[in-house]
Short mmCIF file of C-alpha atoms in Angstrom, two decimals:
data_model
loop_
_atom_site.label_atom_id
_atom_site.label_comp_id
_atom_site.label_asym_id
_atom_site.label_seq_id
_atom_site.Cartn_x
_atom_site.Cartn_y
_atom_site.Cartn_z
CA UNK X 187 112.18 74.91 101.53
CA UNK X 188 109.13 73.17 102.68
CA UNK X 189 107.23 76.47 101.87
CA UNK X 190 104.20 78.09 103.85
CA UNK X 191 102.85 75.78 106.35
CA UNK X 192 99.41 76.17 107.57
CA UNK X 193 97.43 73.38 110.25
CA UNK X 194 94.99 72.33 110.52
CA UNK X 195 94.16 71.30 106.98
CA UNK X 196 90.57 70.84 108.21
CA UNK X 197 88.54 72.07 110.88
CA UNK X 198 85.01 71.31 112.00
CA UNK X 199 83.78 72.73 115.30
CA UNK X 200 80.84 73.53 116.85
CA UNK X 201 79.24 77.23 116.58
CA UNK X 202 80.65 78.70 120.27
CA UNK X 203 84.23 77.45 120.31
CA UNK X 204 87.00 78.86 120.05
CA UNK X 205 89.11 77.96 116.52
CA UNK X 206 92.53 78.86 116.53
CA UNK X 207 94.35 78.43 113.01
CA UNK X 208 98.12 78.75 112.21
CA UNK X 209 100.85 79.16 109.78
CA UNK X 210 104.40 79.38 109.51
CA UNK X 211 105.94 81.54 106.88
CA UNK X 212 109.11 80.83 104.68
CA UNK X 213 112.39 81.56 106.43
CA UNK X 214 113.70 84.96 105.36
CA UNK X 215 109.86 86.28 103.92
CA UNK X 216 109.37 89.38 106.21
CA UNK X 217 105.51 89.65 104.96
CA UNK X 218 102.80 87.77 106.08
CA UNK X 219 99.02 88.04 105.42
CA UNK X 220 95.74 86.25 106.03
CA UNK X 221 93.06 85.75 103.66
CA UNK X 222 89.50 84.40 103.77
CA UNK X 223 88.40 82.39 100.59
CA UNK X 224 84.24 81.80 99.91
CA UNK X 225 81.96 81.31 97.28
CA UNK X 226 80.58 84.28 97.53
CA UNK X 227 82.93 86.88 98.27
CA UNK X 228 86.33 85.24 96.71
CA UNK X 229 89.66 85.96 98.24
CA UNK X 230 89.64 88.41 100.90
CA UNK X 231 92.85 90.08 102.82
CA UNK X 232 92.00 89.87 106.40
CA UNK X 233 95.16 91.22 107.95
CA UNK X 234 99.22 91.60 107.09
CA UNK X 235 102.20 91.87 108.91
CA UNK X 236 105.29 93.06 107.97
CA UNK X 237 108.43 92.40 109.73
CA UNK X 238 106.02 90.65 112.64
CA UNK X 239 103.95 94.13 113.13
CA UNK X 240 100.88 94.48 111.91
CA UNK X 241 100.10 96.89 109.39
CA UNK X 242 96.72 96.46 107.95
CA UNK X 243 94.13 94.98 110.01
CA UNK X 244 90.70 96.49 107.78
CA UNK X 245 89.77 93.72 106.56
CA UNK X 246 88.85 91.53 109.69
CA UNK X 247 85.40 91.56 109.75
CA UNK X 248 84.31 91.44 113.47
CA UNK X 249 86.05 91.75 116.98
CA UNK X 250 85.60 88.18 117.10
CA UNK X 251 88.75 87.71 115.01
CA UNK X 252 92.29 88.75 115.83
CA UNK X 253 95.75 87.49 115.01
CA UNK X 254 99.13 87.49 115.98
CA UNK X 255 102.53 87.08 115.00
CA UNK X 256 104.75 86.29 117.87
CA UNK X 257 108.00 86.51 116.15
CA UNK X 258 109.49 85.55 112.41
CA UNK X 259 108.21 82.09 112.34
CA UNK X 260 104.80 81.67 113.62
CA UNK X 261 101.31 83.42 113.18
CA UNK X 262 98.09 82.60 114.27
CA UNK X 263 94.23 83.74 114.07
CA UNK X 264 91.84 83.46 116.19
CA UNK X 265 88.29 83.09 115.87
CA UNK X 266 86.20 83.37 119.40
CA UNK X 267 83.32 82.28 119.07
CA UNK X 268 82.84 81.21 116.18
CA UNK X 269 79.82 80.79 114.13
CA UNK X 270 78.59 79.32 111.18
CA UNK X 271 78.94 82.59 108.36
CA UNK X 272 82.61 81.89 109.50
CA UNK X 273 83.02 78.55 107.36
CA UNK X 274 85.41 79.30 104.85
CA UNK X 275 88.96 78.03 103.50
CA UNK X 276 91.69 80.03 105.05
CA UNK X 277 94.82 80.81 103.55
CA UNK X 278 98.42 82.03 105.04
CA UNK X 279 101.01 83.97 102.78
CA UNK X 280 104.80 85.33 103.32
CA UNK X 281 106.90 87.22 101.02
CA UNK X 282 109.91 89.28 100.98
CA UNK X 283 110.16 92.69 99.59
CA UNK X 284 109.80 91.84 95.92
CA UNK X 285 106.99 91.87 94.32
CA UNK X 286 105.64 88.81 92.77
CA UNK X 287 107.05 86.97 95.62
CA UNK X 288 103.47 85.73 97.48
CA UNK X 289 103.59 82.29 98.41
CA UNK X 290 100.32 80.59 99.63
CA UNK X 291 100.04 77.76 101.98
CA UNK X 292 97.73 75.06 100.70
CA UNK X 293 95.03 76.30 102.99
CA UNK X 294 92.17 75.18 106.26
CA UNK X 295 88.99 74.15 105.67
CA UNK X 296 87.07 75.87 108.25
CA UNK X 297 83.43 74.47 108.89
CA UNK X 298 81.04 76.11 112.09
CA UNK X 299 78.67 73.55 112.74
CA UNK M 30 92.49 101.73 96.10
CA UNK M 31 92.60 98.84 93.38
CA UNK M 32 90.36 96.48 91.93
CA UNK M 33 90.15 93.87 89.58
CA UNK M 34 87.57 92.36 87.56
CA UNK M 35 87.37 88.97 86.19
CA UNK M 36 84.56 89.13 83.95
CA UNK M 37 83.82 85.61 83.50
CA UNK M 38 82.84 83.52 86.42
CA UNK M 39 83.12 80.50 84.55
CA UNK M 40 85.01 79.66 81.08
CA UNK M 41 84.52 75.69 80.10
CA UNK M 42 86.64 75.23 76.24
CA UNK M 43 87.09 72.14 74.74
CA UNK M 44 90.82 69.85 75.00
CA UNK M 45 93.31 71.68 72.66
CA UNK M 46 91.15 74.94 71.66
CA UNK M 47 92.32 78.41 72.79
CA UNK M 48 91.37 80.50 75.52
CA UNK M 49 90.69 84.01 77.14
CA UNK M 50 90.60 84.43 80.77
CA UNK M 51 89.70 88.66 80.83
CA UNK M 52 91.00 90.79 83.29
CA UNK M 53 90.35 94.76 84.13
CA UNK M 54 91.72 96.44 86.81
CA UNK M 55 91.17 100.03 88.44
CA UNK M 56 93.91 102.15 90.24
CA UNK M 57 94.38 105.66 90.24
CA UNK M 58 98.39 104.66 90.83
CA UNK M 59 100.62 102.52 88.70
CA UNK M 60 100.41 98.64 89.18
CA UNK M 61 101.92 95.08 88.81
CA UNK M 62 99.73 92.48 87.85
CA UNK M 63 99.89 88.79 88.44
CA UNK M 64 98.02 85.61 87.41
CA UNK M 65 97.25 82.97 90.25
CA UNK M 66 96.39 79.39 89.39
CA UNK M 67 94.52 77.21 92.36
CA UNK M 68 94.05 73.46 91.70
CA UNK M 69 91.30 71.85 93.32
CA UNK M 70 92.60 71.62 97.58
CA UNK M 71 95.62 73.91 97.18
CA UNK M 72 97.12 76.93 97.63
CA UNK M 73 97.48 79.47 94.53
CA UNK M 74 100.35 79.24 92.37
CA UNK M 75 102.07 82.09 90.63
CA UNK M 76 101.10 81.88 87.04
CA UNK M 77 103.15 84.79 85.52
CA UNK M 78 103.22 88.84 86.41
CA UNK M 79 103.81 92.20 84.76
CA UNK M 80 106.13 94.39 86.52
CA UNK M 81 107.89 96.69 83.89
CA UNK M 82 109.03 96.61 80.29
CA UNK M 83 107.70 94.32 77.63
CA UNK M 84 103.83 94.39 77.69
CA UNK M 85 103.94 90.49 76.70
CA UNK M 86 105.46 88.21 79.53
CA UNK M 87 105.28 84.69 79.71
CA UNK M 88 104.42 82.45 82.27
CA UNK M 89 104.77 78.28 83.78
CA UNK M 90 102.40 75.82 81.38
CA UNK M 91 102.20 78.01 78.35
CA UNK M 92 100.36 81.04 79.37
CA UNK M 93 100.72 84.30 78.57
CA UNK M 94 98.97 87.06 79.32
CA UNK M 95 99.15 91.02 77.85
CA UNK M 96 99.56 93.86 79.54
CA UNK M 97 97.48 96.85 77.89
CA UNK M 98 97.45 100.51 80.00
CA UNK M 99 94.96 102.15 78.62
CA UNK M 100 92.08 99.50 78.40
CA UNK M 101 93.72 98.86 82.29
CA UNK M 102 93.45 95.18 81.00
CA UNK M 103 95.72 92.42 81.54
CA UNK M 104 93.96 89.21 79.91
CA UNK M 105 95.19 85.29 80.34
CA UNK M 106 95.93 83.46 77.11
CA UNK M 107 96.76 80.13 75.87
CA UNK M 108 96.75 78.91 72.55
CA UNK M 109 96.05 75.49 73.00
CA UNK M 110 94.52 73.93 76.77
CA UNK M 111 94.99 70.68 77.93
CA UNK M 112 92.72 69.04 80.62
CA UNK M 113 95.19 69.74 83.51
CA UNK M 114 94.49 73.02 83.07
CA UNK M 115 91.22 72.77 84.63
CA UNK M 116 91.26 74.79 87.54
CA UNK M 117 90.40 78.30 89.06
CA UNK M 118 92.56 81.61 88.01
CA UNK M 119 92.96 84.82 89.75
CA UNK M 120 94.13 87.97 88.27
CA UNK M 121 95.44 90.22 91.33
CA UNK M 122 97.10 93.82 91.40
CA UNK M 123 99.63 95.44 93.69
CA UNK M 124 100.33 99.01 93.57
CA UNK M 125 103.99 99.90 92.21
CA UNK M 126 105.04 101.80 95.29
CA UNK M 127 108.38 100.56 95.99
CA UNK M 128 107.13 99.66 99.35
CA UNK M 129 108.62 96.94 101.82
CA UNK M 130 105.53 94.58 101.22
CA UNK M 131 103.18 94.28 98.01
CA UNK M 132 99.17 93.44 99.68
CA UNK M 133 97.58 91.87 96.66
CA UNK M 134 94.41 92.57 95.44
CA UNK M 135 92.07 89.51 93.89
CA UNK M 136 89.15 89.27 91.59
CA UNK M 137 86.78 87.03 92.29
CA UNK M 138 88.22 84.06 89.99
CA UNK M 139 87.64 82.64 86.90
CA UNK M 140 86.69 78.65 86.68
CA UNK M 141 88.28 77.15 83.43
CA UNK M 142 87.03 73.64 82.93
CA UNK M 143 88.75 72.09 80.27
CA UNK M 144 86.29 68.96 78.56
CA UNK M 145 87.54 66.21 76.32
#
């Protein structure tokens, strides 16, 4: 299994535009969440779905954000517009119903110029 | 709600001594714990996790960490570092609810930098 996939790897864009990020979970993991990583406030949960719904959307900090998860293979989130406070490294996860089971992508490297 | 506190930001130890990464958590429900490892540009790595039964459990690369209820601690050990093992570690807790999905709950990290 190639594991969680996440692209970009890297991101620079200009405060304004529209940054779109996405991951693809392992085949079979029925959870998937979104967290935020900085210096100052660690490792955040943004959002998680579970069996493509979402379930827990508290953590995303403005309107500005939102997500999706189309169907089993494929999320995304969306930051319009972006702006500079929203540099940070972004990370995917999927697991199944076990616990333990969290597997991280290796990350983007969001920078708001 | 849970937390978790990681109450050193930064731990640097010399090649081959041992180390303490501390961990406290807070829940007002029962919990498994897990230990994250992130290498510099990746993802986290499971390190090892408590979920029932012997309060010791083992882990990948010679960790082990302790699992003690009533200081709510669950501390990172390893008797003998190499430099590879420099790198940032994450305790996290999950509440034991026998849910369909386990939303894990991070402290803010621990830097181990491991000198020669």
């Amino acid at each position: 299994d190639a594991g969680v996939i996440q692209s970009p790897r890297h991101e620079v864009t200009e405060m304004g535009q529209e940054v779109t990020l996405r991951c693809k979970p392992i085949s079979g993991h029925n959870s998937l969440f979104w967290y935020r990583q900085t210096m100052m406030r660690g490792l955040e949960l943004l959002i998680y779905f579970n069996n493509n719904v979402p379930i827990d959307d508290s953590g995303m900090p403005e309107d500005r954000f939102s997500a999706k998860m189309p169907n089993a293979s494929f999320s995304t989130l969306k930051i319009q517009p972006s702006e500079p406070r929203d540099s940070a490294v972004y990370f995917c996860a999927s697991s199944l119903p076990v616990p333990g089971s969290n597997t991280f992508g290796s990350g983007t490297r969001l920078t708001v110029v | 709600a849970q937390s978790v506190t990681q109450l050193d930001s930064q731990v640097p130890v010399f090649e081959e001594a041992p180390v303490e990464l501390r961990c406290n958590y807070s829940s007002s429900v029962s919990v498994y714990l897990f230990w994250y490892v992130q290498y510099p540009n990746q993802g986290l790595q499971l390190l090892l996790k408590y979920l029932s039964g012997s309060t010791l459990v083992k882990g990948i690369n010679g960790f082990e960490a302790e699992f003690n209820k009533s200081q709510t601690s669950f501390h990172l050990r390893k008797p003998s570092v190499h430099i590879s093992d420099t790198a940032e570690y994450f305790c996290a807790v999950t509440k034991n609810s026998g849910g369909s999905n386990y939303k894990l709950t991070f402290g803010k990290g621990t830097l181990l930098t491991v000198n020669p």
